Amino acid sequence: MSSPVTLACPLLPVDVWEKIIDCISLQRLPNKTLAACARTCRSWSLRSRYHLYQVATIRGENQLYSFHKALIAHPENADFVRELTVVWHQDWDNSTLQNIFSFPLLLARRLPHLQRVTIYSSLEQPPPVLSTCHFVALRELKLVSSLLLNAVQFRTKADFYHFITSFPSLSVLECYNVIWARTGSHSCSTRPGGHDVRLPLNSLCAEELTLSCLQLLLQDTSPSLQHLKIECTDLWSSSSDSNQLPRASGTPAALPATSSPIPLLHFTRLRTFDLYVPLDVSDPSILIAILSEIQSGDISKLTLQLSGEHIGVDSITNLALLNDALDDLLSSNRFARLQDLNFIFHFDEAAKDCDRYRDKIVTKLPKSAAHHRENLTVKADTR
């Protein structure tokens, strides 16, 4: 980028212009608008470049090398880069793919403040397959603590694990529509040499995963996990096969009538739990089984995302999840430290008359509503 020219800007305080530039960034206007601001005058340059370079997006080899050259020419801009996004193109051949995933070798030492890496592809086509040759250089990203994967496929669960553990400082993982083609012969938590090491995550968001992938991911995540968000439609299947998950050693024998389809017992430090719940689920006891798995006494925030195509506020069938068993559980000592109990309805009816749905929560869960009176939130979000 060329150096900013010195022009006489309108006489307003610099902080006012900076807020205007912030608004331009929030409006997601084309980058050329911010680039023009950066060239206008020196007082606008710093804030404009901050927004221009905060997220660097790589869509091909030429763009990768151009970005690399730009950092060499203007190394001061590297300080602004916090996130690097790789947008996968379906027409990339294996050679292109390997060149793209060499980006850590080119950029790691030039991006001292890089915190987050995002890799995603279009959901309109089959997800691309990542193999071990594509991420041998990721260990160079020593300070990256957050990773987002969207619409990506791995050959095996072991490949997935080795990809995740390639980031030495990773603590936050978001997975959307991530799958592996086959199970493979090794556990995700087994490194070469036979050493058993769980994924050392502080926060995990898993959405649009198959139930089997979700189960394995949770099993292989460290007990130190504090924040968990799950959206998995397969989770609510009434099939007995989905509920036959092997129990960890030392697990209490006494279980709910319906076993939880996901393993949560070992997350003894869990603080927040966000769960997507379809209101037309055929077996309401699955929700009780899942929440009963939570053993952490430190849960401070519980969010239930209640979704459906068309749910009437007086529907008995669709609101069967809001029953006495759930009321007893949420008002028990297990959730004594809750500071936020959130019910979010995702359909148009609730958005039109959210107060009626709040009243329905209070009516159907009276003990929970009374116990968490100051901390109960009912919202509508049509998303």
XYZ file of C-alpha atoms in Angstrom:
383
model
C 0.000 0.000 0.000
C 1.371 3.454 -0.861
C 2.106 5.914 1.921
C -0.758 8.181 2.977
C -0.724 11.667 1.516
C -1.008 14.624 3.860
C -4.285 16.402 3.171
C -6.246 18.915 5.189
C -9.016 16.790 6.686
C -12.179 18.426 8.039
C -11.594 19.793 11.523
C -13.052 17.063 13.683
C -11.269 15.266 16.509
C -9.296 12.218 15.379
C -11.350 9.895 17.619
C -14.518 10.944 15.764
C -12.972 10.010 12.417
C -11.775 6.723 13.899
C -15.337 5.873 14.953
C -16.530 6.657 11.429
C -13.862 4.317 10.039
C -14.980 1.663 12.559
C -18.530 2.010 11.203
C -17.266 1.601 7.634
C -15.634 -1.660 8.681
C -18.772 -2.889 10.471
C -20.860 -2.184 7.352
C -18.588 -4.630 5.459
C -18.094 -2.196 2.605
C -15.527 -3.166 -0.065
C -11.915 -3.032 1.130
C -11.196 -0.329 -1.430
C -13.192 2.077 0.769
C -10.910 1.425 3.738
C -7.872 1.547 1.453
C -8.967 4.988 0.235
C -9.335 6.118 3.853
C -5.838 4.844 4.631
C -4.401 6.954 1.787
C -6.344 10.108 2.610
C -4.281 11.455 5.497
C -1.938 10.273 8.223
C -4.520 10.623 10.991
C -6.810 8.164 9.168
C -4.116 5.714 8.105
C -3.529 3.759 11.322
C -7.194 2.964 12.017
C -7.923 2.120 8.385
C -4.970 -0.263 8.118
C -6.011 -1.874 11.411
C -9.353 -2.898 9.859
C -7.875 -3.716 6.452
C -5.325 -6.186 7.787
C -7.080 -7.625 10.833
C -8.391 -10.571 8.781
C -6.254 -11.774 5.872
C -8.081 -13.983 3.347
C -6.249 -16.377 1.007
C -8.222 -17.613 -2.027
C -5.379 -18.873 -4.192
C -1.628 -19.168 -4.749
C -1.262 -15.749 -6.376
C -3.040 -14.061 -3.495
C -0.871 -15.916 -0.967
C 2.354 -14.782 -2.624
C 1.039 -11.231 -3.140
C 0.172 -10.997 0.539
C 3.639 -12.306 1.422
C 5.281 -9.661 -0.774
C 3.086 -6.933 0.729
C 4.253 -7.888 4.226
C 7.879 -7.731 3.092
C 7.322 -4.285 1.580
C 5.352 -2.972 4.571
C 6.236 -5.099 7.634
C 4.466 -2.652 9.943
C 1.097 -3.934 8.642
C 1.837 -7.433 9.948
C 1.174 -6.230 13.497
C -2.515 -5.800 12.638
C -3.154 -9.348 11.388
C -5.104 -11.395 13.941
C -6.893 -13.924 11.715
C -5.914 -15.817 8.575
C -8.677 -17.355 6.438
C -8.119 -19.969 3.729
C -11.090 -20.256 1.356
C -10.955 -23.668 -0.300
C -11.620 -23.898 -4.035
C -12.918 -27.200 -5.359
C -10.795 -26.986 -8.514
C -7.480 -26.930 -6.649
C -5.311 -29.892 -7.594
C -3.034 -31.574 -5.063
C -0.029 -29.465 -6.072
C -1.965 -26.232 -5.558
C -3.283 -27.550 -2.277
C 0.197 -28.281 -0.958
C 1.417 -24.847 -2.032
C -1.507 -23.154 -0.295
C -0.923 -25.101 2.911
C 2.721 -24.047 2.925
C 1.485 -20.658 4.155
C 2.857 -21.168 7.694
C 6.387 -21.442 6.281
C 5.918 -18.139 4.448
C 3.942 -16.205 7.028
C 4.473 -17.581 10.538
C 7.471 -15.408 11.395
C 5.973 -12.375 9.692
C 2.695 -12.471 11.649
C 3.712 -12.111 15.309
C 0.160 -11.516 16.550
C -1.770 -14.121 14.533
C -4.347 -15.716 16.858
C -6.895 -17.481 14.667
C -6.959 -19.645 11.528
C -10.145 -20.339 9.548
C -10.428 -22.965 6.788
C -13.695 -23.385 4.929
C -15.202 -24.358 1.605
C -18.555 -24.071 -0.138
C -21.281 -26.360 1.176
C -22.713 -26.609 -2.337
C -20.159 -29.258 -3.308
C -18.743 -32.345 -1.552
C -16.319 -31.293 1.208
C -12.633 -31.462 0.272
C -10.385 -34.054 1.898
C -7.407 -32.976 3.992
C -4.531 -35.427 4.363
C -1.366 -35.331 6.460
C 0.786 -33.894 3.664
C -1.297 -30.709 3.753
C -0.553 -29.692 7.330
C 3.042 -30.601 8.052
C 3.904 -26.882 8.324
C 1.115 -25.882 10.719
C 3.338 -26.351 13.769
C 5.074 -23.133 12.734
C 1.963 -21.242 13.898
C 3.061 -21.363 17.516
C 0.774 -18.610 18.847
C -2.483 -19.560 17.103
C -5.015 -20.352 19.832
C -8.262 -20.503 17.821
C -9.201 -22.679 14.820
C -12.405 -22.784 12.763
C -13.095 -25.586 10.255
C -16.163 -25.404 8.032
C -17.160 -28.030 5.426
C -13.898 -29.981 5.527
C -13.333 -33.739 5.335
C -10.408 -35.771 6.678
C -9.388 -39.221 5.479
C -9.479 -40.691 9.001
C -10.196 -39.570 12.540
C -6.449 -39.931 13.227
C -5.744 -37.392 10.451
C -8.254 -35.044 12.050
C -6.549 -35.402 15.416
C -3.069 -34.832 13.981
C -4.348 -31.728 12.185
C -5.764 -30.274 15.408
C -2.656 -31.038 17.444
C -0.454 -29.406 14.807
C -1.280 -26.093 16.488
C 0.849 -26.069 19.675
C -1.202 -23.406 21.507
C -4.710 -24.334 20.338
C -7.408 -23.879 22.993
C -10.522 -22.895 20.988
C -11.954 -25.169 18.275
C -15.036 -24.610 16.103
C -16.138 -27.446 13.798
C -18.996 -27.061 11.320
C -19.857 -29.926 8.974
C -16.524 -31.659 9.579
C -16.351 -35.381 8.822
C -13.795 -38.116 8.251
C -14.178 -40.637 5.452
C -13.295 -43.712 7.463
C -12.605 -44.591 11.060
C -9.008 -45.754 10.726
C -7.182 -48.052 13.107
C -6.015 -45.589 15.746
C -7.805 -43.453 18.281
C -7.748 -39.714 17.741
C -6.110 -39.433 21.135
C -3.196 -41.707 20.279
C -0.107 -40.012 18.946
C 2.597 -41.884 17.063
C 4.457 -43.935 19.650
C 1.313 -44.923 21.516
C 1.129 -41.938 23.883
C -2.444 -41.149 24.901
C -3.027 -37.376 24.827
C -6.448 -35.700 24.769
C -7.165 -32.522 22.825
C -6.254 -29.711 25.274
C -9.224 -27.471 24.490
C -10.764 -24.750 26.616
C -13.691 -24.135 24.254
C -15.378 -26.408 21.694
C -18.195 -25.629 19.254
C -19.433 -28.624 17.234
C -22.243 -28.093 14.727
C -23.555 -30.196 11.831
C -21.353 -33.156 12.740
C -22.563 -36.725 12.497
C -23.294 -38.335 15.857
C -20.380 -40.766 15.559
C -17.928 -37.929 14.809
C -19.312 -35.875 17.690
C -19.006 -38.791 20.115
C -15.385 -39.433 19.187
C -14.501 -35.748 19.329
C -15.948 -35.410 22.841
C -14.272 -38.614 24.014
C -10.912 -37.306 22.839
C -11.243 -33.844 24.400
C -9.491 -33.041 27.656
C -11.505 -32.950 30.935
C -10.320 -29.351 31.318
C -12.882 -28.180 28.707
C -14.840 -25.192 30.049
C -17.115 -24.070 27.204
C -19.154 -26.414 24.996
C -21.686 -25.719 22.235
C -23.376 -28.566 20.328
C -25.766 -28.637 17.377
C -26.218 -32.169 16.049
C -29.520 -33.311 14.565
C -28.486 -36.989 14.799
C -28.235 -36.578 18.553
C -32.012 -36.738 18.919
C -32.601 -40.016 17.117
C -34.621 -42.453 19.211
C -32.646 -45.345 17.706
C -31.243 -47.591 20.396
C -27.977 -47.830 18.464
C -27.283 -44.138 18.987
C -27.569 -44.533 22.737
C -25.138 -47.418 23.137
C -21.983 -45.407 23.761
C -19.232 -47.188 25.711
C -18.917 -45.791 29.234
C -15.596 -44.564 30.557
C -13.977 -46.575 33.331
C -15.170 -45.454 36.753
C -18.516 -44.237 35.418
C -21.349 -44.690 37.949
C -23.620 -47.617 37.114
C -26.838 -45.719 37.870
C -27.994 -44.006 34.661
C -31.241 -42.420 33.444
C -33.716 -44.747 31.722
C -32.387 -43.366 28.436
C -28.595 -43.247 28.223
C -26.987 -40.057 26.989
C -25.852 -40.376 23.360
C -22.812 -38.182 24.107
C -20.099 -38.492 26.786
C -19.998 -35.510 29.154
C -19.127 -37.110 32.495
C -15.410 -36.403 32.265
C -15.852 -32.637 31.733
C -15.585 -31.799 35.426
C -14.636 -28.149 34.809
C -17.402 -27.271 32.362
C -18.712 -23.738 32.911
C -20.992 -23.035 29.932
C -23.107 -25.436 27.867
C -25.105 -24.459 24.764
C -27.307 -27.178 23.245
C -29.496 -27.167 20.126
C -32.786 -28.984 20.832
C -35.402 -29.733 18.122
C -38.818 -29.419 19.734
C -40.282 -32.251 17.676
C -37.882 -34.794 19.207
C -39.620 -38.147 19.602
C -38.016 -38.999 22.959
C -37.958 -36.054 25.428
C -35.963 -38.139 27.923
C -32.839 -37.734 25.760
C -32.506 -34.131 26.950
C -32.707 -35.248 30.591
C -30.093 -37.935 29.932
C -27.701 -35.421 28.352
C -28.059 -32.835 31.118
C -27.738 -35.556 33.762
C -24.272 -36.348 32.375
C -22.978 -32.956 33.499
C -20.898 -33.507 36.622
C -19.277 -30.093 36.875
C -20.468 -28.068 39.840
C -19.216 -24.896 38.148
C -21.843 -24.585 35.399
C -22.646 -20.867 35.290
C -24.442 -20.621 31.934
C -26.853 -23.058 30.283
C -28.471 -22.263 26.933
C -31.114 -24.418 25.253
C -31.686 -23.500 21.596
C -35.259 -24.668 20.928
C -35.998 -25.062 17.232
C -38.908 -26.134 15.047
C -40.647 -25.328 11.784
C -43.936 -24.241 13.338
C -44.491 -24.554 17.079
C -47.710 -23.289 18.607
C -47.411 -21.873 22.109
C -50.223 -24.163 23.316
C -48.883 -27.277 21.601
C -48.629 -30.132 24.093
C -46.648 -32.415 21.792
C -44.058 -29.892 20.660
C -43.384 -28.575 24.161
C -43.189 -32.020 25.758
C -39.506 -31.379 26.458
C -40.523 -28.786 29.034
C -41.678 -31.296 31.632
C -41.471 -32.032 35.365
C -38.275 -34.063 34.978
C -36.503 -31.117 33.330
C -37.900 -28.776 35.972
C -36.580 -30.977 38.800
C -33.159 -31.256 37.182
C -32.687 -27.540 36.475
C -33.731 -26.603 40.019
C -31.452 -29.216 41.627
C -28.069 -28.661 43.273
C -26.409 -29.798 40.041
C -27.184 -26.352 38.602
C -27.024 -24.368 41.838
C -24.341 -22.002 40.484
C -26.185 -21.033 37.308
C -25.889 -17.324 36.611
C -27.594 -17.519 33.214
C -30.392 -19.892 32.174
C -31.341 -19.144 28.572
C -34.131 -20.485 26.386
C -33.883 -19.306 22.775
C -36.787 -20.149 20.442
C -35.870 -20.346 16.748
C -39.086 -19.921 14.769
C -41.355 -17.117 13.599
C -44.208 -17.636 16.083
C -41.940 -16.928 19.048
C -40.509 -13.820 17.412
C -44.017 -12.387 17.054
C -45.000 -12.941 20.671
C -41.978 -13.787 22.821
C -43.752 -12.881 26.080
C -46.214 -15.755 25.631
C -43.345 -18.195 25.270
C -41.669 -16.812 28.367
C -44.942 -17.326 30.243
C -45.048 -20.889 28.927
C -41.523 -21.550 30.268
C -42.509 -20.182 33.679
C -45.720 -22.252 33.702
C -44.161 -25.546 32.624
C -40.940 -25.149 34.648
C -42.178 -23.374 37.813
C -39.420 -24.531 40.184
C -36.655 -23.649 37.759
C -38.223 -20.271 37.012
C -38.469 -19.508 40.735
C -34.986 -20.828 41.534
C -33.323 -18.864 38.713
C -35.746 -15.929 38.682
C -33.058 -13.254 38.320
C -31.073 -15.241 35.756
C -33.800 -16.592 33.438
C -33.811 -15.296 29.859
C -36.279 -16.229 27.117
C -35.524 -14.902 23.628
C -36.673 -15.416 20.054
C -34.312 -15.662 17.102
C -35.574 -16.677 13.662
C -31.986 -16.951 12.240
